[in-house]
Amino acid sequence: MPRTVVAQISDPHVTGPHDELFEASDPVGNLSKAITHAAARAEVVVITGDLAARTGTDAEYRGVREVLDSCGTEVLLCAGNHDESRKIRSLFGVEGRGERLDYVRELSGGRLVVLDSSREGRGDGALDDDQLAWLDRVLAEGAPTLVAMHHPCFAIGGRGLAGVRLDDESVDGLAGVVSRHANVLSVVSGHAHMTLSTSFAGTVAHACPSVAYEFDFRGRDLIYRPGLPQYMLYTWADGGTGFFARQMTVAPGDAWLVMESF
Ligand SMILES: [Fe+2]
C-alpha cells in the first residue's frame, strides 16, 4: 500500500482588500504556493486555523475563499483564535459537531481528526469534556490517527508566547485521552508561528510554521519576520508504521524532476 500523506498549512492570516498584515508579508501568495505544492504530494491538505488576519470578518473570509478557489483543490479547514468557527462552518460548508468545528476525515491508511480549540474572545485555546469524550471514542476505533487543532498542547516558553497554547485543564485532559491510545500518530497544531516538535503523552506533538509571519527568540527578544511558503508533511505506512514529519519550503522556481517511478 502506498504511504498515507497529509499536508498541514497554518496561520495564513488572510486580510480583506485594502488591508495588509504588515509590510513585506505575502500571506495570500505564500498560502497559494503552499497549497499547490502540498496538493501535488498529499491526499489531504488541512489549514490549522487563523485563516483570517484579525477577527474573522466576511471580507477576510472572501479573501480566503478566493485563494482556495484559485487553487482548485479541496482544503480542510480548522478554526483558530482569529477565526469565527461558526462563520467557517456556514461560509465554507464545513460540517462540525454540535457547537464545535470537530470532524473526522477518513484517509487511505488512517484518519485525520480535526478539533476546534478556538474559544471566542480568547487567545489561548480549550477542549471541553464533550470534545475529549468524543475524541476518546474516535480513537478507540483503532485506526492510525493524526489529531489536528489550532492551539499547541505544549508550552512554547518565553514570556511573549507563554499563553500560546491550550489551557492547562485541556492539556491534562488531552494527555489523558491520547495516552490511552497507541494509534495516535501525532498531535499537530499551528498558532506558534514556528516549527516545533516535542514528546506528548506517549506520542509526538508538532507545531507548523505560519505562511504569514514567523516568530523566533533572540536573547530576551521575541522577534518576527514575514512568513515563507512553508508547511508540514506527515507520512506513514501501513498500520501507522514508519511515521515521519517533514517541514517543506517552496523555494523560488521550485521545480522537481522525476528521477525514477516506483
Ligand atoms: Fe496565528
PDB file of C-alpha atoms and ligand atoms in Angstrom:
ATOM      1  CA  MET A   1       0.000   0.000   0.000  1.00  0.00           C
ATOM      2  CA  PRO A   2       1.366   3.484  -0.794  1.00  0.00           C
ATOM      3  CA  ARG A   3       2.152   5.707   2.169  1.00  0.00           C
ATOM      4  CA  THR A   4      -0.561   7.973   3.517  1.00  0.00           C
ATOM      5  CA  VAL A   5       0.433  11.630   3.185  1.00  0.00           C
ATOM      6  CA  VAL A   6      -1.235  14.590   4.912  1.00  0.00           C
ATOM      7  CA  ALA A   7      -0.144  18.210   4.451  1.00  0.00           C
ATOM      8  CA  GLN A   8      -0.661  20.834   7.139  1.00  0.00           C
ATOM      9  CA  ILE A   9      -0.540  24.552   6.371  1.00  0.00           C
ATOM     10  CA  SER A  10      -1.140  27.031   9.171  1.00  0.00           C
ATOM     11  CA  ASP A  11      -1.946  30.583  10.153  1.00  0.00           C
ATOM     12  CA  PRO A  12      -2.289  32.315   6.775  1.00  0.00           C
ATOM     13  CA  HIS A  13      -3.946  35.370   8.414  1.00  0.00           C
ATOM     14  CA  VAL A  14      -5.577  36.471   5.168  1.00  0.00           C
ATOM     15  CA  THR A  15      -6.653  40.126   5.200  1.00  0.00           C
ATOM     16  CA  GLY A  16      -9.551  41.748   3.445  1.00  0.00           C
ATOM     17  CA  PRO A  17      -8.946  44.103   0.492  1.00  0.00           C
ATOM     18  CA  HIS A  18      -7.181  47.415   1.261  1.00  0.00           C
ATOM     19  CA  ASP A  19      -5.587  45.901   4.344  1.00  0.00           C
ATOM     20  CA  GLU A  20      -2.253  44.205   4.955  1.00  0.00           C
ATOM     21  CA  LEU A  21      -0.850  42.379   7.927  1.00  0.00           C
ATOM     22  CA  PHE A  22       2.414  44.243   7.760  1.00  0.00           C
ATOM     23  CA  GLU A  23       4.678  45.448   5.015  1.00  0.00           C
ATOM     24  CA  ALA A  24       6.568  42.767   3.063  1.00  0.00           C
ATOM     25  CA  SER A  25       4.352  39.896   4.148  1.00  0.00           C
ATOM     26  CA  ASP A  26       2.584  37.985   1.405  1.00  0.00           C
ATOM     27  CA  PRO A  27       0.185  35.592   3.145  1.00  0.00           C
ATOM     28  CA  VAL A  28      -2.016  35.111   0.090  1.00  0.00           C
ATOM     29  CA  GLY A  29       0.898  34.371  -2.244  1.00  0.00           C
ATOM     30  CA  ASN A  30       2.520  32.050   0.287  1.00  0.00           C
ATOM     31  CA  LEU A  31      -0.738  30.259   1.027  1.00  0.00           C
ATOM     32  CA  SER A  32      -1.417  29.734  -2.621  1.00  0.00           C
ATOM     33  CA  LYS A  33       2.103  28.382  -3.286  1.00  0.00           C
ATOM     34  CA  ALA A  34       1.946  26.106  -0.264  1.00  0.00           C
ATOM     35  CA  ILE A  35      -1.457  24.672  -1.225  1.00  0.00           C
ATOM     36  CA  THR A  36      -0.390  23.989  -4.801  1.00  0.00           C
ATOM     37  CA  HIS A  37       2.880  22.356  -3.699  1.00  0.00           C
ATOM     38  CA  ALA A  38       1.195  20.331  -0.955  1.00  0.00           C
ATOM     39  CA  ALA A  39      -1.720  19.150  -3.097  1.00  0.00           C
ATOM     40  CA  ALA A  40       0.749  17.527  -5.501  1.00  0.00           C
ATOM     41  CA  ARG A  41       2.141  15.432  -2.647  1.00  0.00           C
ATOM     42  CA  ALA A  42      -0.646  14.785  -0.137  1.00  0.00           C
ATOM     43  CA  GLU A  43      -4.062  13.172  -0.259  1.00  0.00           C
ATOM     44  CA  VAL A  44      -5.385  15.763   2.163  1.00  0.00           C
ATOM     45  CA  VAL A  45      -4.388  19.383   2.847  1.00  0.00           C
ATOM     46  CA  VAL A  46      -5.558  20.938   6.115  1.00  0.00           C
ATOM     47  CA  ILE A  47      -5.136  24.539   7.294  1.00  0.00           C
ATOM     48  CA  THR A  48      -4.954  24.607  11.077  1.00  0.00           C
ATOM     49  CA  GLY A  49      -6.572  27.924  11.810  1.00  0.00           C
ATOM     50  CA  ASP A  50      -6.124  31.660  11.769  1.00  0.00           C
ATOM     51  CA  LEU A  51      -7.458  31.693   8.259  1.00  0.00           C
ATOM     52  CA  ALA A  52      -8.470  35.285   8.971  1.00  0.00           C
ATOM     53  CA  ALA A  53      -5.954  38.019   9.766  1.00  0.00           C
ATOM     54  CA  ARG A  54      -7.696  39.579  12.727  1.00  0.00           C
ATOM     55  CA  THR A  55     -11.318  38.922  13.660  1.00  0.00           C
ATOM     56  CA  GLY A  56     -12.919  36.636  11.074  1.00  0.00           C
ATOM     57  CA  THR A  57     -14.692  39.329   9.043  1.00  0.00           C
ATOM     58  CA  ASP A  58     -16.638  38.476   5.899  1.00  0.00           C
ATOM     59  CA  ALA A  59     -14.012  40.377   3.866  1.00  0.00           C
ATOM     60  CA  GLU A  60     -11.201  38.267   5.302  1.00  0.00           C
ATOM     61  CA  TYR A  61     -13.089  35.071   4.514  1.00  0.00           C
ATOM     62  CA  ARG A  62     -13.797  36.313   0.989  1.00  0.00           C
ATOM     63  CA  GLY A  63     -10.007  36.586   0.635  1.00  0.00           C
ATOM     64  CA  VAL A  64      -9.598  33.006   1.872  1.00  0.00           C
ATOM     65  CA  ARG A  65     -12.321  31.818  -0.499  1.00  0.00           C
ATOM     66  CA  GLU A  66     -10.546  33.462  -3.460  1.00  0.00           C
ATOM     67  CA  VAL A  67      -7.271  31.667  -2.672  1.00  0.00           C
ATOM     68  CA  LEU A  68      -8.968  28.297  -2.214  1.00  0.00           C
ATOM     69  CA  ASP A  69     -10.957  28.710  -5.439  1.00  0.00           C
ATOM     70  CA  SER A  70      -7.856  29.724  -7.393  1.00  0.00           C
ATOM     71  CA  CYS A  71      -6.005  26.604  -6.210  1.00  0.00           C
ATOM     72  CA  GLY A  72      -8.865  24.354  -7.307  1.00  0.00           C
ATOM     73  CA  THR A  73      -8.168  21.669  -4.736  1.00  0.00           C
ATOM     74  CA  GLU A  74     -10.124  20.614  -1.672  1.00  0.00           C
ATOM     75  CA  VAL A  75      -8.634  22.043   1.520  1.00  0.00           C
ATOM     76  CA  LEU A  76      -9.846  21.098   5.007  1.00  0.00           C
ATOM     77  CA  LEU A  77     -10.308  23.922   7.484  1.00  0.00           C
ATOM     78  CA  CYS A  78      -9.862  24.310  11.228  1.00  0.00           C
ATOM     79  CA  ALA A  79     -10.673  27.294  13.465  1.00  0.00           C
ATOM     80  CA  GLY A  80      -8.033  29.463  15.164  1.00  0.00           C
ATOM     81  CA  ASN A  81      -8.232  32.250  17.726  1.00  0.00           C
ATOM     82  CA  HIS A  82      -8.553  34.882  14.979  1.00  0.00           C
ATOM     83  CA  ASP A  83     -11.416  32.984  13.346  1.00  0.00           C
ATOM     84  CA  GLU A  84     -15.102  32.670  13.928  1.00  0.00           C
ATOM     85  CA  SER A  85     -15.717  28.982  13.993  1.00  0.00           C
ATOM     86  CA  ARG A  86     -19.453  29.380  13.266  1.00  0.00           C
ATOM     87  CA  LYS A  87     -18.693  31.528  10.237  1.00  0.00           C
ATOM     88  CA  ILE A  88     -16.228  28.993   8.813  1.00  0.00           C
ATOM     89  CA  ARG A  89     -18.947  26.366   9.088  1.00  0.00           C
ATOM     90  CA  SER A  90     -21.554  28.449   7.301  1.00  0.00           C
ATOM     91  CA  LEU A  91     -19.376  30.197   4.678  1.00  0.00           C
ATOM     92  CA  PHE A  92     -17.326  27.162   3.686  1.00  0.00           C
ATOM     93  CA  GLY A  93     -19.943  24.471   4.254  1.00  0.00           C
ATOM     94  CA  VAL A  94     -17.841  22.584   6.805  1.00  0.00           C
ATOM     95  CA  GLU A  95     -19.877  20.270   8.958  1.00  0.00           C
ATOM     96  CA  GLY A  96     -18.938  20.197  12.595  1.00  0.00           C
ATOM     97  CA  ARG A  97     -20.310  18.545  15.651  1.00  0.00           C
ATOM     98  CA  GLY A  98     -22.643  20.441  17.989  1.00  0.00           C
ATOM     99  CA  GLU A  99     -21.221  23.917  18.584  1.00  0.00           C
ATOM    100  CA  ARG A 100     -17.720  22.975  17.506  1.00  0.00           C
ATOM    101  CA  LEU A 101     -15.854  22.565  14.248  1.00  0.00           C
ATOM    102  CA  ASP A 102     -14.799  18.994  15.073  1.00  0.00           C
ATOM    103  CA  TYR A 103     -14.760  16.296  12.422  1.00  0.00           C
ATOM    104  CA  VAL A 104     -13.065  13.148  11.137  1.00  0.00           C
ATOM    105  CA  ARG A 105     -11.656  12.717   7.646  1.00  0.00           C
ATOM    106  CA  GLU A 106     -11.113   9.129   6.535  1.00  0.00           C
ATOM    107  CA  LEU A 107      -7.771   8.574   4.763  1.00  0.00           C
ATOM    108  CA  SER A 108      -6.402   5.717   2.703  1.00  0.00           C
ATOM    109  CA  GLY A 109      -4.358   4.475   5.657  1.00  0.00           C
ATOM    110  CA  GLY A 110      -5.958   6.015   8.720  1.00  0.00           C
ATOM    111  CA  ARG A 111      -7.776   9.106   9.860  1.00  0.00           C
ATOM    112  CA  LEU A 112      -7.373  12.808  10.407  1.00  0.00           C
ATOM    113  CA  VAL A 113      -9.295  14.205  13.370  1.00  0.00           C
ATOM    114  CA  VAL A 114      -9.770  17.981  13.421  1.00  0.00           C
ATOM    115  CA  LEU A 115     -10.659  19.561  16.768  1.00  0.00           C
ATOM    116  CA  ASP A 116     -11.942  23.073  17.395  1.00  0.00           C
ATOM    117  CA  SER A 117      -9.767  24.516  20.163  1.00  0.00           C
ATOM    118  CA  SER A 118     -10.821  28.121  19.466  1.00  0.00           C
ATOM    119  CA  ARG A 119     -12.770  29.998  22.115  1.00  0.00           C
ATOM    120  CA  GLU A 120     -14.332  33.328  21.208  1.00  0.00           C
ATOM    121  CA  GLY A 121     -12.520  36.296  22.738  1.00  0.00           C
ATOM    122  CA  ARG A 122      -9.573  34.234  23.954  1.00  0.00           C
ATOM    123  CA  GLY A 123      -6.037  33.909  22.584  1.00  0.00           C
ATOM    124  CA  ASP A 124      -5.420  30.613  24.292  1.00  0.00           C
ATOM    125  CA  GLY A 125      -7.430  27.512  23.449  1.00  0.00           C
ATOM    126  CA  ALA A 126      -9.512  24.875  25.152  1.00  0.00           C
ATOM    127  CA  LEU A 127     -11.110  21.484  24.624  1.00  0.00           C
ATOM    128  CA  ASP A 128     -14.224  20.732  26.659  1.00  0.00           C
ATOM    129  CA  ASP A 129     -15.243  17.420  28.226  1.00  0.00           C
ATOM    130  CA  ASP A 130     -17.598  16.627  25.368  1.00  0.00           C
ATOM    131  CA  GLN A 131     -14.811  17.079  22.801  1.00  0.00           C
ATOM    132  CA  LEU A 132     -12.418  14.921  24.803  1.00  0.00           C
ATOM    133  CA  ALA A 133     -15.017  12.165  25.248  1.00  0.00           C
ATOM    134  CA  TRP A 134     -15.732  12.244  21.501  1.00  0.00           C
ATOM    135  CA  LEU A 135     -12.004  12.062  20.695  1.00  0.00           C
ATOM    136  CA  ASP A 136     -11.664   9.128  23.087  1.00  0.00           C
ATOM    137  CA  ARG A 137     -14.449   7.251  21.249  1.00  0.00           C
ATOM    138  CA  VAL A 138     -12.986   8.023  17.804  1.00  0.00           C
ATOM    139  CA  LEU A 139      -9.508   6.886  18.844  1.00  0.00           C
ATOM    140  CA  ALA A 140     -10.924   3.703  20.401  1.00  0.00           C
ATOM    141  CA  GLU A 141     -11.920   2.611  16.886  1.00  0.00           C
ATOM    142  CA  GLY A 142      -8.267   1.904  16.359  1.00  0.00           C
ATOM    143  CA  ALA A 143      -7.246   3.466  13.012  1.00  0.00           C
ATOM    144  CA  PRO A 144      -3.841   5.208  12.838  1.00  0.00           C
ATOM    145  CA  THR A 145      -4.868   8.786  13.569  1.00  0.00           C
ATOM    146  CA  LEU A 146      -3.374  12.241  13.182  1.00  0.00           C
ATOM    147  CA  VAL A 147      -5.015  14.723  15.575  1.00  0.00           C
ATOM    148  CA  ALA A 148      -5.003  18.365  14.422  1.00  0.00           C
ATOM    149  CA  MET A 149      -6.084  21.611  16.093  1.00  0.00           C
ATOM    150  CA  HIS A 150      -5.004  25.240  16.195  1.00  0.00           C
ATOM    151  CA  HIS A 151      -3.510  25.510  19.677  1.00  0.00           C
ATOM    152  CA  PRO A 152      -0.358  23.580  20.692  1.00  0.00           C
ATOM    153  CA  CYS A 153      -0.747  21.123  23.559  1.00  0.00           C
ATOM    154  CA  PHE A 154       2.648  22.117  24.988  1.00  0.00           C
ATOM    155  CA  ALA A 155       4.278  25.222  26.436  1.00  0.00           C
ATOM    156  CA  ILE A 156       6.465  27.055  23.957  1.00  0.00           C
ATOM    157  CA  GLY A 157       8.387  29.059  26.509  1.00  0.00           C
ATOM    158  CA  GLY A 158       9.425  32.670  26.507  1.00  0.00           C
ATOM    159  CA  ARG A 159       7.260  35.335  28.158  1.00  0.00           C
ATOM    160  CA  GLY A 160       5.901  36.588  24.837  1.00  0.00           C
ATOM    161  CA  LEU A 161       4.445  33.213  23.868  1.00  0.00           C
ATOM    162  CA  ALA A 162       3.614  31.766  27.284  1.00  0.00           C
ATOM    163  CA  GLY A 163      -0.148  31.820  26.635  1.00  0.00           C
ATOM    164  CA  VAL A 164       0.109  30.461  23.100  1.00  0.00           C
ATOM    165  CA  ARG A 165      -1.368  27.023  23.738  1.00  0.00           C
ATOM    166  CA  LEU A 166      -4.307  25.094  25.138  1.00  0.00           C
ATOM    167  CA  ASP A 167      -5.161  25.949  28.732  1.00  0.00           C
ATOM    168  CA  ASP A 168      -3.779  23.696  31.497  1.00  0.00           C
ATOM    169  CA  GLU A 169      -7.003  21.790  32.086  1.00  0.00           C
ATOM    170  CA  SER A 170      -7.346  20.981  28.385  1.00  0.00           C
ATOM    171  CA  VAL A 171      -3.708  19.875  28.141  1.00  0.00           C
ATOM    172  CA  ASP A 172      -4.241  17.489  31.052  1.00  0.00           C
ATOM    173  CA  GLY A 173      -7.497  16.166  29.589  1.00  0.00           C
ATOM    174  CA  LEU A 174      -5.988  15.698  26.142  1.00  0.00           C
ATOM    175  CA  ALA A 175      -2.917  13.965  27.579  1.00  0.00           C
ATOM    176  CA  GLY A 176      -5.220  11.573  29.455  1.00  0.00           C
ATOM    177  CA  VAL A 177      -7.092  10.631  26.286  1.00  0.00           C
ATOM    178  CA  VAL A 178      -4.054  10.419  23.989  1.00  0.00           C
ATOM    179  CA  SER A 179      -2.068   8.299  26.418  1.00  0.00           C
ATOM    180  CA  ARG A 180      -4.824   5.646  26.337  1.00  0.00           C
ATOM    181  CA  HIS A 181      -4.499   5.134  22.565  1.00  0.00           C
ATOM    182  CA  ALA A 182      -1.316   3.892  20.904  1.00  0.00           C
ATOM    183  CA  ASN A 183      -2.814   4.625  17.457  1.00  0.00           C
ATOM    184  CA  VAL A 184      -2.268   8.402  17.791  1.00  0.00           C
ATOM    185  CA  LEU A 185       0.464   9.158  15.270  1.00  0.00           C
ATOM    186  CA  SER A 186       0.887  12.761  16.361  1.00  0.00           C
ATOM    187  CA  VAL A 187      -0.953  15.780  17.755  1.00  0.00           C
ATOM    188  CA  VAL A 188      -0.320  18.676  15.379  1.00  0.00           C
ATOM    189  CA  SER A 189      -1.112  22.365  15.717  1.00  0.00           C
ATOM    190  CA  GLY A 190      -0.388  25.863  14.450  1.00  0.00           C
ATOM    191  CA  HIS A 191      -0.670  29.127  16.447  1.00  0.00           C
ATOM    192  CA  ALA A 192       3.019  29.168  17.459  1.00  0.00           C
ATOM    193  CA  HIS A 193       4.153  30.597  14.092  1.00  0.00           C
ATOM    194  CA  MET A 194       7.291  28.490  14.373  1.00  0.00           C
ATOM    195  CA  THR A 195       8.274  24.887  13.681  1.00  0.00           C
ATOM    196  CA  LEU A 196       8.440  22.828  16.860  1.00  0.00           C
ATOM    197  CA  SER A 197       8.405  19.168  17.866  1.00  0.00           C
ATOM    198  CA  THR A 198       8.226  17.624  21.324  1.00  0.00           C
ATOM    199  CA  SER A 199       7.048  14.485  23.083  1.00  0.00           C
ATOM    200  CA  PHE A 200       3.470  14.425  24.348  1.00  0.00           C
ATOM    201  CA  ALA A 201       1.508  11.737  26.192  1.00  0.00           C
ATOM    202  CA  GLY A 202       3.319   8.818  24.576  1.00  0.00           C
ATOM    203  CA  THR A 203       3.337  10.303  21.085  1.00  0.00           C
ATOM    204  CA  VAL A 204       4.925  13.339  19.426  1.00  0.00           C
ATOM    205  CA  ALA A 205       3.465  16.827  19.021  1.00  0.00           C
ATOM    206  CA  HIS A 206       4.359  19.178  16.181  1.00  0.00           C
ATOM    207  CA  ALA A 207       3.669  22.855  15.536  1.00  0.00           C
ATOM    208  CA  CYS A 208       3.543  24.010  11.925  1.00  0.00           C
ATOM    209  CA  PRO A 209       5.049  27.332  10.811  1.00  0.00           C
ATOM    210  CA  SER A 210       2.828  30.184   9.609  1.00  0.00           C
ATOM    211  CA  VAL A 211       2.797  31.281   5.978  1.00  0.00           C
ATOM    212  CA  ALA A 212       2.053  34.852   7.146  1.00  0.00           C
ATOM    213  CA  TYR A 213       4.762  35.618   9.717  1.00  0.00           C
ATOM    214  CA  GLU A 214       7.224  33.701  11.850  1.00  0.00           C
ATOM    215  CA  PHE A 215       8.253  34.182  15.471  1.00  0.00           C
ATOM    216  CA  ASP A 216      11.662  33.478  16.942  1.00  0.00           C
ATOM    217  CA  PHE A 217      13.585  34.271  20.093  1.00  0.00           C
ATOM    218  CA  ARG A 218      16.867  36.190  20.123  1.00  0.00           C
ATOM    219  CA  GLY A 219      18.215  36.635  23.618  1.00  0.00           C
ATOM    220  CA  ARG A 220      15.386  38.268  25.593  1.00  0.00           C
ATOM    221  CA  ASP A 221      13.616  39.494  22.461  1.00  0.00           C
ATOM    222  CA  LEU A 222      10.650  37.904  20.757  1.00  0.00           C
ATOM    223  CA  ILE A 223      11.260  38.699  17.110  1.00  0.00           C
ATOM    224  CA  TYR A 224       9.276  38.157  13.900  1.00  0.00           C
ATOM    225  CA  ARG A 225       9.678  38.308  10.144  1.00  0.00           C
ATOM    226  CA  PRO A 226       7.430  37.758   7.113  1.00  0.00           C
ATOM    227  CA  GLY A 227       6.450  34.134   6.620  1.00  0.00           C
ATOM    228  CA  LEU A 228       7.508  31.829   3.816  1.00  0.00           C
ATOM    229  CA  PRO A 229       5.527  29.360   1.711  1.00  0.00           C
ATOM    230  CA  GLN A 230       6.111  26.598   4.261  1.00  0.00           C
ATOM    231  CA  TYR A 231       4.091  23.692   5.540  1.00  0.00           C
ATOM    232  CA  MET A 232       4.383  20.298   7.251  1.00  0.00           C
ATOM    233  CA  LEU A 233       4.040  16.894   5.597  1.00  0.00           C
ATOM    234  CA  TYR A 234       3.141  13.854   7.702  1.00  0.00           C
ATOM    235  CA  THR A 235       3.507  10.430   6.149  1.00  0.00           C
ATOM    236  CA  TRP A 236       3.112   6.877   7.360  1.00  0.00           C
ATOM    237  CA  ALA A 237       2.975   3.346   6.025  1.00  0.00           C
ATOM    238  CA  ASP A 238       0.513   0.510   6.537  1.00  0.00           C
ATOM    239  CA  GLY A 239      -0.850   0.284  10.080  1.00  0.00           C
ATOM    240  CA  GLY A 240       0.676   3.635  11.036  1.00  0.00           C
ATOM    241  CA  THR A 241       4.249   2.338  10.945  1.00  0.00           C
ATOM    242  CA  GLY A 242       7.184   4.482   9.834  1.00  0.00           C
ATOM    243  CA  PHE A 243       5.644   7.847  10.737  1.00  0.00           C
ATOM    244  CA  PHE A 244       7.612  10.883   9.567  1.00  0.00           C
ATOM    245  CA  ALA A 245       7.100  14.640   9.846  1.00  0.00           C
ATOM    246  CA  ARG A 246       8.852  16.924   7.357  1.00  0.00           C
ATOM    247  CA  GLN A 247       8.906  20.668   7.079  1.00  0.00           C
ATOM    248  CA  MET A 248       8.547  21.697   3.446  1.00  0.00           C
ATOM    249  CA  THR A 249       9.547  25.042   1.939  1.00  0.00           C
ATOM    250  CA  VAL A 250       8.535  26.055  -1.560  1.00  0.00           C
ATOM    251  CA  ALA A 251      11.681  27.613  -2.969  1.00  0.00           C
ATOM    252  CA  PRO A 252      11.589  30.233  -5.726  1.00  0.00           C
ATOM    253  CA  GLY A 253      11.443  28.470  -9.094  1.00  0.00           C
ATOM    254  CA  ASP A 254      10.680  25.231  -7.239  1.00  0.00           C
ATOM    255  CA  ALA A 255      10.762  22.561  -9.934  1.00  0.00           C
ATOM    256  CA  TRP A 256      11.359  18.891  -9.254  1.00  0.00           C
ATOM    257  CA  LEU A 257      12.041  16.345 -11.967  1.00  0.00           C
ATOM    258  CA  VAL A 258      11.103  12.675 -11.778  1.00  0.00           C
ATOM    259  CA  MET A 259      14.285  10.592 -11.426  1.00  0.00           C
ATOM    260  CA  GLU A 260      12.549   7.206 -11.275  1.00  0.00           C
ATOM    261  CA  SER A 261       8.985   5.935 -10.813  1.00  0.00           C
ATOM    262  CA  PHE A 262       8.167   3.065  -8.458  1.00  0.00           C
TER     263      PHE A 262
HETATM  264 FE    FE B   1      -1.843  32.877  14.090  1.00  0.00          FE
END
